[in-house]
Amino acid sequence: MTTPAAPAPSYAAEAVQQLKGLSRAELAMFARSRMNLFNVLVVPAMIICGMLATVSQFSISEETGRSLGQMMVSTSLAVVLILVVYSPLTAVYVVRREEAVLKRLRTGEVTDPIILIGCAIPYLAVAVAQFAIIAVALSVISTGAPGLPHLAVLALLLSLPICIGLAAFSSVACRTSEAAQGVATLGLLVLLLTSGAAVPLELFPDPVAAVLRFFPLTPAVDLANSAWTGEGGSVGSVLVKCATLLAWSAITAAATRRVFRWDPRE
């Protein structure tokens, strides 16, 4: 009597196991780098404190009609997304490519999206934890609990794929980790200035603000604002913002699939 063969694992189960393996390896390398830990855990807090001082000094919150705490929640979201996910991940992709790690991974059964996501998981986890801590702290100290907390969750989760795609796309222009820092700094400035995090959209002329609302991270900042203020929280407005974020996820994924370099550059 023959023993029936065990069922083959599903694609989803295999993908989960592959992600676990890649994320564990990446987490070990992440934890060993003191500079990486400083850049991801300390620098965002320093930037947020500096922006807090700027906003309070120039009375920007009075001009926007939002409290200081409400402004800092949405600003913190953008800072965390950029400094914890986009910037370090750009360097990670460059370094792993130049060390031929990505090339070796592709020779196995791991798919391209799994490789890119696996490298990003430690940074995604830190970003989620940091924003949660900041949001809770500001809610207790200043803003009170958000009236529409699900909008903050949507803002964070829908923005993470965009940051992965932007990091992968940005890495194409870099030959070294030093070059990646320069490119990521340029991307940081562009994203901060166009998302409404560094300069609230209310301070721009109306035509400019209308265009900027369709930039990659602006809908996320708007959703985070709506979570605490309730403004722009209607179903139609939320759907437009979510659709914009999903569209940017698709755009960055398509761009990455087309131009991302897997082999070390000569």
PDB file of C-alpha atoms in Angstrom:
ATOM      1  CA  MET A   1       0.000   0.000   0.000  1.00  0.00           C
ATOM      2  CA  THR A   2       1.553   3.252  -1.106  1.00  0.00           C
ATOM      3  CA  THR A   3       1.559   6.340   1.066  1.00  0.00           C
ATOM      4  CA  PRO A   4      -0.138   9.272  -0.634  1.00  0.00           C
ATOM      5  CA  ALA A   5       2.228  12.057  -1.558  1.00  0.00           C
ATOM      6  CA  ALA A   6       2.107  15.177   0.533  1.00  0.00           C
ATOM      7  CA  PRO A   7       0.346  18.035  -1.224  1.00  0.00           C
ATOM      8  CA  ALA A   8       2.662  20.530  -2.870  1.00  0.00           C
ATOM      9  CA  PRO A   9       2.872  23.836  -1.040  1.00  0.00           C
ATOM     10  CA  SER A  10       0.858  26.607  -2.596  1.00  0.00           C
ATOM     11  CA  TYR A  11       2.495  29.576  -4.271  1.00  0.00           C
ATOM     12  CA  ALA A  12       1.314  31.834  -1.454  1.00  0.00           C
ATOM     13  CA  ALA A  13       2.871  29.576   1.194  1.00  0.00           C
ATOM     14  CA  GLU A  14       6.138  29.454  -0.722  1.00  0.00           C
ATOM     15  CA  ALA A  15       6.145  33.230  -1.113  1.00  0.00           C
ATOM     16  CA  VAL A  16       5.586  33.692   2.633  1.00  0.00           C
ATOM     17  CA  GLN A  17       8.475  31.354   3.450  1.00  0.00           C
ATOM     18  CA  GLN A  18      10.741  33.135   0.985  1.00  0.00           C
ATOM     19  CA  LEU A  19       9.802  36.514   2.458  1.00  0.00           C
ATOM     20  CA  LYS A  20      10.536  35.250   5.960  1.00  0.00           C
ATOM     21  CA  GLY A  21      13.965  34.021   4.946  1.00  0.00           C
ATOM     22  CA  LEU A  22      14.912  37.198   3.099  1.00  0.00           C
ATOM     23  CA  SER A  23      13.569  39.503   5.797  1.00  0.00           C
ATOM     24  CA  ARG A  24      15.438  37.621   8.544  1.00  0.00           C
ATOM     25  CA  ALA A  25      18.696  37.960   6.634  1.00  0.00           C
ATOM     26  CA  GLU A  26      18.069  41.639   5.936  1.00  0.00           C
ATOM     27  CA  LEU A  27      17.077  42.278   9.547  1.00  0.00           C
ATOM     28  CA  ALA A  28      20.343  40.740  10.755  1.00  0.00           C
ATOM     29  CA  MET A  29      22.352  43.030   8.476  1.00  0.00           C
ATOM     30  CA  PHE A  30      20.203  46.003   9.474  1.00  0.00           C
ATOM     31  CA  ALA A  31      20.784  45.393  13.190  1.00  0.00           C
ATOM     32  CA  ARG A  32      24.565  45.033  12.763  1.00  0.00           C
ATOM     33  CA  SER A  33      24.982  48.491  11.208  1.00  0.00           C
ATOM     34  CA  ARG A  34      25.130  51.205  13.880  1.00  0.00           C
ATOM     35  CA  MET A  35      25.034  53.926  11.238  1.00  0.00           C
ATOM     36  CA  ASN A  36      21.928  52.367   9.707  1.00  0.00           C
ATOM     37  CA  LEU A  37      20.251  52.185  13.111  1.00  0.00           C
ATOM     38  CA  PHE A  38      21.111  55.831  13.784  1.00  0.00           C
ATOM     39  CA  ASN A  39      19.830  56.996  10.385  1.00  0.00           C
ATOM     40  CA  VAL A  40      16.570  55.082  10.675  1.00  0.00           C
ATOM     41  CA  LEU A  41      15.780  55.430  14.384  1.00  0.00           C
ATOM     42  CA  VAL A  42      17.321  58.750  15.434  1.00  0.00           C
ATOM     43  CA  VAL A  43      17.514  61.026  12.379  1.00  0.00           C
ATOM     44  CA  PRO A  44      13.729  61.018  11.716  1.00  0.00           C
ATOM     45  CA  ALA A  45      13.100  62.081  15.326  1.00  0.00           C
ATOM     46  CA  MET A  46      15.645  64.890  14.975  1.00  0.00           C
ATOM     47  CA  ILE A  47      14.052  66.094  11.730  1.00  0.00           C
ATOM     48  CA  ILE A  48      10.562  66.018  13.244  1.00  0.00           C
ATOM     49  CA  CYS A  49      11.733  68.004  16.286  1.00  0.00           C
ATOM     50  CA  GLY A  50      13.370  70.565  13.997  1.00  0.00           C
ATOM     51  CA  MET A  51      10.213  70.922  11.928  1.00  0.00           C
ATOM     52  CA  LEU A  52       8.151  71.215  15.114  1.00  0.00           C
ATOM     53  CA  ALA A  53      10.283  74.152  16.222  1.00  0.00           C
ATOM     54  CA  THR A  54       9.951  75.790  12.795  1.00  0.00           C
ATOM     55  CA  VAL A  55       6.174  75.398  12.657  1.00  0.00           C
ATOM     56  CA  SER A  56       5.709  76.789  16.160  1.00  0.00           C
ATOM     57  CA  GLN A  57       8.103  79.701  15.603  1.00  0.00           C
ATOM     58  CA  PHE A  58       6.494  80.949  12.403  1.00  0.00           C
ATOM     59  CA  SER A  59       2.875  80.309  13.456  1.00  0.00           C
ATOM     60  CA  ILE A  60       2.263  78.204  10.366  1.00  0.00           C
ATOM     61  CA  SER A  61      -0.475  76.233  12.100  1.00  0.00           C
ATOM     62  CA  GLU A  62      -2.522  79.429  12.533  1.00  0.00           C
ATOM     63  CA  GLU A  63      -2.353  80.076   8.789  1.00  0.00           C
ATOM     64  CA  THR A  64      -3.529  76.574   7.934  1.00  0.00           C
ATOM     65  CA  GLY A  65      -6.328  76.419  10.482  1.00  0.00           C
ATOM     66  CA  ARG A  66      -4.934  73.254  12.076  1.00  0.00           C
ATOM     67  CA  SER A  67      -3.440  72.761  15.501  1.00  0.00           C
ATOM     68  CA  LEU A  68       0.285  72.206  15.878  1.00  0.00           C
ATOM     69  CA  GLY A  69      -0.263  68.585  16.876  1.00  0.00           C
ATOM     70  CA  GLN A  70      -2.490  67.893  13.882  1.00  0.00           C
ATOM     71  CA  MET A  71       0.102  69.336  11.527  1.00  0.00           C
ATOM     72  CA  MET A  72       2.910  67.319  13.087  1.00  0.00           C
ATOM     73  CA  VAL A  73       1.043  64.014  12.753  1.00  0.00           C
ATOM     74  CA  SER A  74       0.798  64.309   8.978  1.00  0.00           C
ATOM     75  CA  THR A  75       4.299  65.768   8.721  1.00  0.00           C
ATOM     76  CA  SER A  76       5.645  62.868  10.790  1.00  0.00           C
ATOM     77  CA  LEU A  77       4.025  60.391   8.431  1.00  0.00           C
ATOM     78  CA  ALA A  78       5.867  61.850   5.433  1.00  0.00           C
ATOM     79  CA  VAL A  79       9.169  62.080   7.328  1.00  0.00           C
ATOM     80  CA  VAL A  80       8.932  58.457   8.453  1.00  0.00           C
ATOM     81  CA  LEU A  81       8.028  57.210   4.977  1.00  0.00           C
ATOM     82  CA  ILE A  82      10.911  59.090   3.372  1.00  0.00           C
ATOM     83  CA  LEU A  83      13.660  58.692   5.962  1.00  0.00           C
ATOM     84  CA  VAL A  84      12.850  55.193   7.206  1.00  0.00           C
ATOM     85  CA  VAL A  85      11.776  53.524   3.951  1.00  0.00           C
ATOM     86  CA  TYR A  86      12.685  55.446   0.809  1.00  0.00           C
ATOM     87  CA  SER A  87      16.150  56.817   1.650  1.00  0.00           C
ATOM     88  CA  PRO A  88      17.772  53.782   3.323  1.00  0.00           C
ATOM     89  CA  LEU A  89      16.124  51.345   0.930  1.00  0.00           C
ATOM     90  CA  THR A  90      17.639  53.139  -2.056  1.00  0.00           C
ATOM     91  CA  ALA A  91      21.098  52.469  -0.608  1.00  0.00           C
ATOM     92  CA  VAL A  92      20.189  48.875   0.293  1.00  0.00           C
ATOM     93  CA  TYR A  93      19.213  48.059  -3.288  1.00  0.00           C
ATOM     94  CA  VAL A  94      22.428  49.621  -4.609  1.00  0.00           C
ATOM     95  CA  VAL A  95      24.663  47.794  -2.127  1.00  0.00           C
ATOM     96  CA  ARG A  96      22.940  44.432  -2.598  1.00  0.00           C
ATOM     97  CA  ARG A  97      23.176  44.853  -6.379  1.00  0.00           C
ATOM     98  CA  GLU A  98      26.866  45.729  -6.349  1.00  0.00           C
ATOM     99  CA  GLU A  99      27.609  42.802  -4.024  1.00  0.00           C
ATOM    100  CA  ALA A 100      25.812  40.552  -6.557  1.00  0.00           C
ATOM    101  CA  VAL A 101      23.330  39.493  -3.871  1.00  0.00           C
ATOM    102  CA  LEU A 102      20.331  40.345  -6.035  1.00  0.00           C
ATOM    103  CA  LYS A 103      21.829  38.504  -8.992  1.00  0.00           C
ATOM    104  CA  ARG A 104      22.381  35.350  -6.932  1.00  0.00           C
ATOM    105  CA  LEU A 105      18.864  35.481  -5.512  1.00  0.00           C
ATOM    106  CA  ARG A 106      17.412  35.632  -9.027  1.00  0.00           C
ATOM    107  CA  THR A 107      19.102  32.365  -9.977  1.00  0.00           C
ATOM    108  CA  GLY A 108      16.820  30.519  -7.554  1.00  0.00           C
ATOM    109  CA  GLU A 109      13.064  30.215  -7.320  1.00  0.00           C
ATOM    110  CA  VAL A 110      12.516  33.590  -5.664  1.00  0.00           C
ATOM    111  CA  THR A 111      10.569  36.006  -7.837  1.00  0.00           C
ATOM    112  CA  ASP A 112      11.637  39.594  -8.454  1.00  0.00           C
ATOM    113  CA  PRO A 113       8.868  41.204  -6.334  1.00  0.00           C
ATOM    114  CA  ILE A 114       9.659  38.870  -3.425  1.00  0.00           C
ATOM    115  CA  ILE A 115      13.336  39.871  -3.562  1.00  0.00           C
ATOM    116  CA  LEU A 116      12.571  43.591  -3.491  1.00  0.00           C
ATOM    117  CA  ILE A 117       9.908  43.287  -0.793  1.00  0.00           C
ATOM    118  CA  GLY A 118      12.042  40.935   1.312  1.00  0.00           C
ATOM    119  CA  CYS A 119      14.854  43.484   1.399  1.00  0.00           C
ATOM    120  CA  ALA A 120      12.363  46.146   2.468  1.00  0.00           C
ATOM    121  CA  ILE A 121      10.458  44.343   5.252  1.00  0.00           C
ATOM    122  CA  PRO A 122      12.683  45.450   8.195  1.00  0.00           C
ATOM    123  CA  TYR A 123      12.349  49.077   7.096  1.00  0.00           C
ATOM    124  CA  LEU A 124       8.595  48.743   6.589  1.00  0.00           C
ATOM    125  CA  ALA A 125       8.220  47.277  10.089  1.00  0.00           C
ATOM    126  CA  VAL A 126      10.245  50.108  11.651  1.00  0.00           C
ATOM    127  CA  ALA A 127       8.219  52.720   9.734  1.00  0.00           C
ATOM    128  CA  VAL A 128       4.899  51.286  10.919  1.00  0.00           C
ATOM    129  CA  ALA A 129       6.121  51.103  14.529  1.00  0.00           C
ATOM    130  CA  GLN A 130       7.588  54.615  14.488  1.00  0.00           C
ATOM    131  CA  PHE A 131       4.501  56.253  13.038  1.00  0.00           C
ATOM    132  CA  ALA A 132       2.266  54.376  15.477  1.00  0.00           C
ATOM    133  CA  ILE A 133       4.362  55.587  18.426  1.00  0.00           C
ATOM    134  CA  ILE A 134       4.398  59.188  17.159  1.00  0.00           C
ATOM    135  CA  ALA A 135       0.658  59.203  16.443  1.00  0.00           C
ATOM    136  CA  VAL A 136      -0.199  57.792  19.870  1.00  0.00           C
ATOM    137  CA  ALA A 137       2.150  60.218  21.619  1.00  0.00           C
ATOM    138  CA  LEU A 138       0.732  63.248  19.810  1.00  0.00           C
ATOM    139  CA  SER A 139      -2.821  62.033  20.437  1.00  0.00           C
ATOM    140  CA  VAL A 140      -2.153  61.827  24.176  1.00  0.00           C
ATOM    141  CA  ILE A 141      -0.193  65.077  24.441  1.00  0.00           C
ATOM    142  CA  SER A 142      -1.882  67.374  21.954  1.00  0.00           C
ATOM    143  CA  THR A 143      -4.441  66.316  19.396  1.00  0.00           C
ATOM    144  CA  GLY A 144      -6.669  63.810  21.133  1.00  0.00           C
ATOM    145  CA  ALA A 145      -7.707  60.554  19.507  1.00  0.00           C
ATOM    146  CA  PRO A 146      -8.345  60.719  15.751  1.00  0.00           C
ATOM    147  CA  GLY A 147     -11.970  60.752  14.757  1.00  0.00           C
ATOM    148  CA  LEU A 148     -11.236  58.736  11.608  1.00  0.00           C
ATOM    149  CA  PRO A 149      -8.280  56.488  12.546  1.00  0.00           C
ATOM    150  CA  HIS A 150      -8.784  54.188   9.569  1.00  0.00           C
ATOM    151  CA  LEU A 151      -7.693  57.021   7.282  1.00  0.00           C
ATOM    152  CA  ALA A 152      -4.307  57.173   8.992  1.00  0.00           C
ATOM    153  CA  VAL A 153      -3.945  53.421   8.550  1.00  0.00           C
ATOM    154  CA  LEU A 154      -4.848  53.710   4.863  1.00  0.00           C
ATOM    155  CA  ALA A 155      -2.392  56.571   4.417  1.00  0.00           C
ATOM    156  CA  LEU A 156       0.468  54.525   5.846  1.00  0.00           C
ATOM    157  CA  LEU A 157      -0.249  51.185   4.208  1.00  0.00           C
ATOM    158  CA  LEU A 158      -0.974  52.569   0.738  1.00  0.00           C
ATOM    159  CA  SER A 159       2.202  54.671   0.803  1.00  0.00           C
ATOM    160  CA  LEU A 160       4.640  51.876   1.628  1.00  0.00           C
ATOM    161  CA  PRO A 161       4.553  50.272  -1.870  1.00  0.00           C
ATOM    162  CA  ILE A 162       5.174  53.701  -3.411  1.00  0.00           C
ATOM    163  CA  CYS A 163       8.286  54.198  -1.281  1.00  0.00           C
ATOM    164  CA  ILE A 164       9.585  50.747  -2.258  1.00  0.00           C
ATOM    165  CA  GLY A 165       9.020  51.514  -5.939  1.00  0.00           C
ATOM    166  CA  LEU A 166      10.627  54.950  -5.684  1.00  0.00           C
ATOM    167  CA  ALA A 167      13.653  53.482  -3.896  1.00  0.00           C
ATOM    168  CA  ALA A 168      14.084  50.752  -6.507  1.00  0.00           C
ATOM    169  CA  PHE A 169      13.693  53.269  -9.322  1.00  0.00           C
ATOM    170  CA  SER A 170      16.146  55.723  -7.722  1.00  0.00           C
ATOM    171  CA  SER A 171      18.772  52.998  -7.287  1.00  0.00           C
ATOM    172  CA  VAL A 172      19.093  52.730 -11.074  1.00  0.00           C
ATOM    173  CA  ALA A 173      20.935  56.059 -11.178  1.00  0.00           C
ATOM    174  CA  CYS A 174      23.476  55.049  -8.506  1.00  0.00           C
ATOM    175  CA  ARG A 175      26.771  53.195  -8.869  1.00  0.00           C
ATOM    176  CA  THR A 176      27.783  53.291  -5.189  1.00  0.00           C
ATOM    177  CA  SER A 177      26.209  53.663  -1.765  1.00  0.00           C
ATOM    178  CA  GLU A 178      27.624  57.203  -1.613  1.00  0.00           C
ATOM    179  CA  ALA A 179      25.849  58.071  -4.851  1.00  0.00           C
ATOM    180  CA  ALA A 180      22.688  56.514  -3.432  1.00  0.00           C
ATOM    181  CA  GLN A 181      22.840  58.900  -0.474  1.00  0.00           C
ATOM    182  CA  GLY A 182      23.039  61.868  -2.840  1.00  0.00           C
ATOM    183  CA  VAL A 183      20.157  60.677  -5.006  1.00  0.00           C
ATOM    184  CA  ALA A 184      18.067  59.813  -1.950  1.00  0.00           C
ATOM    185  CA  THR A 185      18.708  63.276  -0.476  1.00  0.00           C
ATOM    186  CA  LEU A 186      17.443  64.878  -3.677  1.00  0.00           C
ATOM    187  CA  GLY A 187      14.394  62.628  -3.621  1.00  0.00           C
ATOM    188  CA  LEU A 188      13.851  63.475   0.051  1.00  0.00           C
ATOM    189  CA  LEU A 189      13.758  67.191  -0.687  1.00  0.00           C
ATOM    190  CA  VAL A 190      11.384  66.770  -3.634  1.00  0.00           C
ATOM    191  CA  LEU A 191       9.007  64.515  -1.703  1.00  0.00           C
ATOM    192  CA  LEU A 192       8.973  66.727   1.391  1.00  0.00           C
ATOM    193  CA  LEU A 193       8.368  69.917  -0.596  1.00  0.00           C
ATOM    194  CA  THR A 194       5.654  68.476  -2.839  1.00  0.00           C
ATOM    195  CA  SER A 195       3.733  66.411  -0.276  1.00  0.00           C
ATOM    196  CA  GLY A 196       2.589  69.257   1.958  1.00  0.00           C
ATOM    197  CA  ALA A 197       4.741  67.970   4.822  1.00  0.00           C
ATOM    198  CA  ALA A 198       7.451  70.645   4.852  1.00  0.00           C
ATOM    199  CA  VAL A 199       5.266  73.408   3.393  1.00  0.00           C
ATOM    200  CA  PRO A 200       1.484  73.005   3.903  1.00  0.00           C
ATOM    201  CA  LEU A 201      -0.454  73.114   0.650  1.00  0.00           C
ATOM    202  CA  GLU A 202      -2.609  75.899   2.079  1.00  0.00           C
ATOM    203  CA  LEU A 203       0.383  78.222   1.695  1.00  0.00           C
ATOM    204  CA  PHE A 204       0.702  77.565  -2.055  1.00  0.00           C
ATOM    205  CA  PRO A 205      -1.367  79.350  -4.727  1.00  0.00           C
ATOM    206  CA  ASP A 206      -4.532  77.385  -5.441  1.00  0.00           C
ATOM    207  CA  PRO A 207      -3.493  76.176  -8.943  1.00  0.00           C
ATOM    208  CA  VAL A 208      -0.152  74.905  -7.624  1.00  0.00           C
ATOM    209  CA  ALA A 209      -1.776  73.214  -4.630  1.00  0.00           C
ATOM    210  CA  ALA A 210      -4.302  71.517  -6.925  1.00  0.00           C
ATOM    211  CA  VAL A 211      -1.469  69.965  -8.967  1.00  0.00           C
ATOM    212  CA  LEU A 212       0.582  68.963  -5.924  1.00  0.00           C
ATOM    213  CA  ARG A 213      -2.359  67.010  -4.501  1.00  0.00           C
ATOM    214  CA  PHE A 214      -1.676  64.360  -7.147  1.00  0.00           C
ATOM    215  CA  PHE A 215       2.021  63.940  -6.321  1.00  0.00           C
ATOM    216  CA  PRO A 216       3.138  60.602  -4.815  1.00  0.00           C
ATOM    217  CA  LEU A 217       2.862  61.223  -1.055  1.00  0.00           C
ATOM    218  CA  THR A 218       0.475  64.182  -0.955  1.00  0.00           C
ATOM    219  CA  PRO A 219      -2.687  62.036  -0.725  1.00  0.00           C
ATOM    220  CA  ALA A 220      -1.165  60.185   2.246  1.00  0.00           C
ATOM    221  CA  VAL A 221      -0.484  63.453   4.061  1.00  0.00           C
ATOM    222  CA  ASP A 222      -4.034  64.601   3.256  1.00  0.00           C
ATOM    223  CA  LEU A 223      -5.496  61.344   4.597  1.00  0.00           C
ATOM    224  CA  ALA A 224      -3.494  61.684   7.809  1.00  0.00           C
ATOM    225  CA  ASN A 225      -4.797  65.243   8.173  1.00  0.00           C
ATOM    226  CA  SER A 226      -8.354  64.052   7.641  1.00  0.00           C
ATOM    227  CA  ALA A 227      -7.942  61.341  10.268  1.00  0.00           C
ATOM    228  CA  TRP A 228      -7.528  63.989  12.971  1.00  0.00           C
ATOM    229  CA  THR A 229      -9.376  67.013  11.589  1.00  0.00           C
ATOM    230  CA  GLY A 230     -12.229  65.298   9.758  1.00  0.00           C
ATOM    231  CA  GLU A 231     -11.788  67.721   6.842  1.00  0.00           C
ATOM    232  CA  GLY A 232     -11.780  66.005   3.454  1.00  0.00           C
ATOM    233  CA  GLY A 233     -12.976  62.790   5.041  1.00  0.00           C
ATOM    234  CA  SER A 234     -15.989  62.298   2.774  1.00  0.00           C
ATOM    235  CA  VAL A 235     -16.251  59.001   0.926  1.00  0.00           C
ATOM    236  CA  GLY A 236     -15.659  60.584  -2.472  1.00  0.00           C
ATOM    237  CA  SER A 237     -12.598  62.523  -1.334  1.00  0.00           C
ATOM    238  CA  VAL A 238     -11.093  59.487   0.384  1.00  0.00           C
ATOM    239  CA  LEU A 239     -11.661  57.318  -2.684  1.00  0.00           C
ATOM    240  CA  VAL A 240      -9.884  59.839  -4.912  1.00  0.00           C
ATOM    241  CA  LYS A 241      -6.893  59.960  -2.566  1.00  0.00           C
ATOM    242  CA  CYS A 242      -6.726  56.175  -2.268  1.00  0.00           C
ATOM    243  CA  ALA A 243      -7.013  55.809  -6.043  1.00  0.00           C
ATOM    244  CA  THR A 244      -4.157  58.290  -6.495  1.00  0.00           C
ATOM    245  CA  LEU A 245      -1.951  56.314  -4.101  1.00  0.00           C
ATOM    246  CA  LEU A 246      -2.804  53.045  -5.852  1.00  0.00           C
ATOM    247  CA  ALA A 247      -2.064  54.635  -9.220  1.00  0.00           C
ATOM    248  CA  TRP A 248       1.366  55.745  -8.008  1.00  0.00           C
ATOM    249  CA  SER A 249       2.023  52.234  -6.685  1.00  0.00           C
ATOM    250  CA  ALA A 250       1.240  50.854 -10.143  1.00  0.00           C
ATOM    251  CA  ILE A 251       3.371  53.512 -11.869  1.00  0.00           C
ATOM    252  CA  THR A 252       6.420  52.937  -9.667  1.00  0.00           C
ATOM    253  CA  ALA A 253       6.048  49.160  -9.949  1.00  0.00           C
ATOM    254  CA  ALA A 254       5.878  49.353 -13.747  1.00  0.00           C
ATOM    255  CA  ALA A 255       8.864  51.702 -13.885  1.00  0.00           C
ATOM    256  CA  THR A 256      10.875  49.410 -11.606  1.00  0.00           C
ATOM    257  CA  ARG A 257      10.005  46.352 -13.662  1.00  0.00           C
ATOM    258  CA  ARG A 258      11.197  48.137 -16.794  1.00  0.00           C
ATOM    259  CA  VAL A 259      14.469  49.752 -15.687  1.00  0.00           C
ATOM    260  CA  PHE A 260      15.663  48.151 -12.432  1.00  0.00           C
ATOM    261  CA  ARG A 261      19.221  46.807 -12.659  1.00  0.00           C
ATOM    262  CA  TRP A 262      19.905  43.414 -11.108  1.00  0.00           C
ATOM    263  CA  ASP A 263      23.529  42.961 -12.163  1.00  0.00           C
ATOM    264  CA  PRO A 264      26.456  44.936 -10.712  1.00  0.00           C
ATOM    265  CA  ARG A 265      27.383  47.955 -12.792  1.00  0.00           C
ATOM    266  CA  GLU A 266      30.769  47.825 -14.439  1.00  0.00           C
TER     267      GLU A 266
END
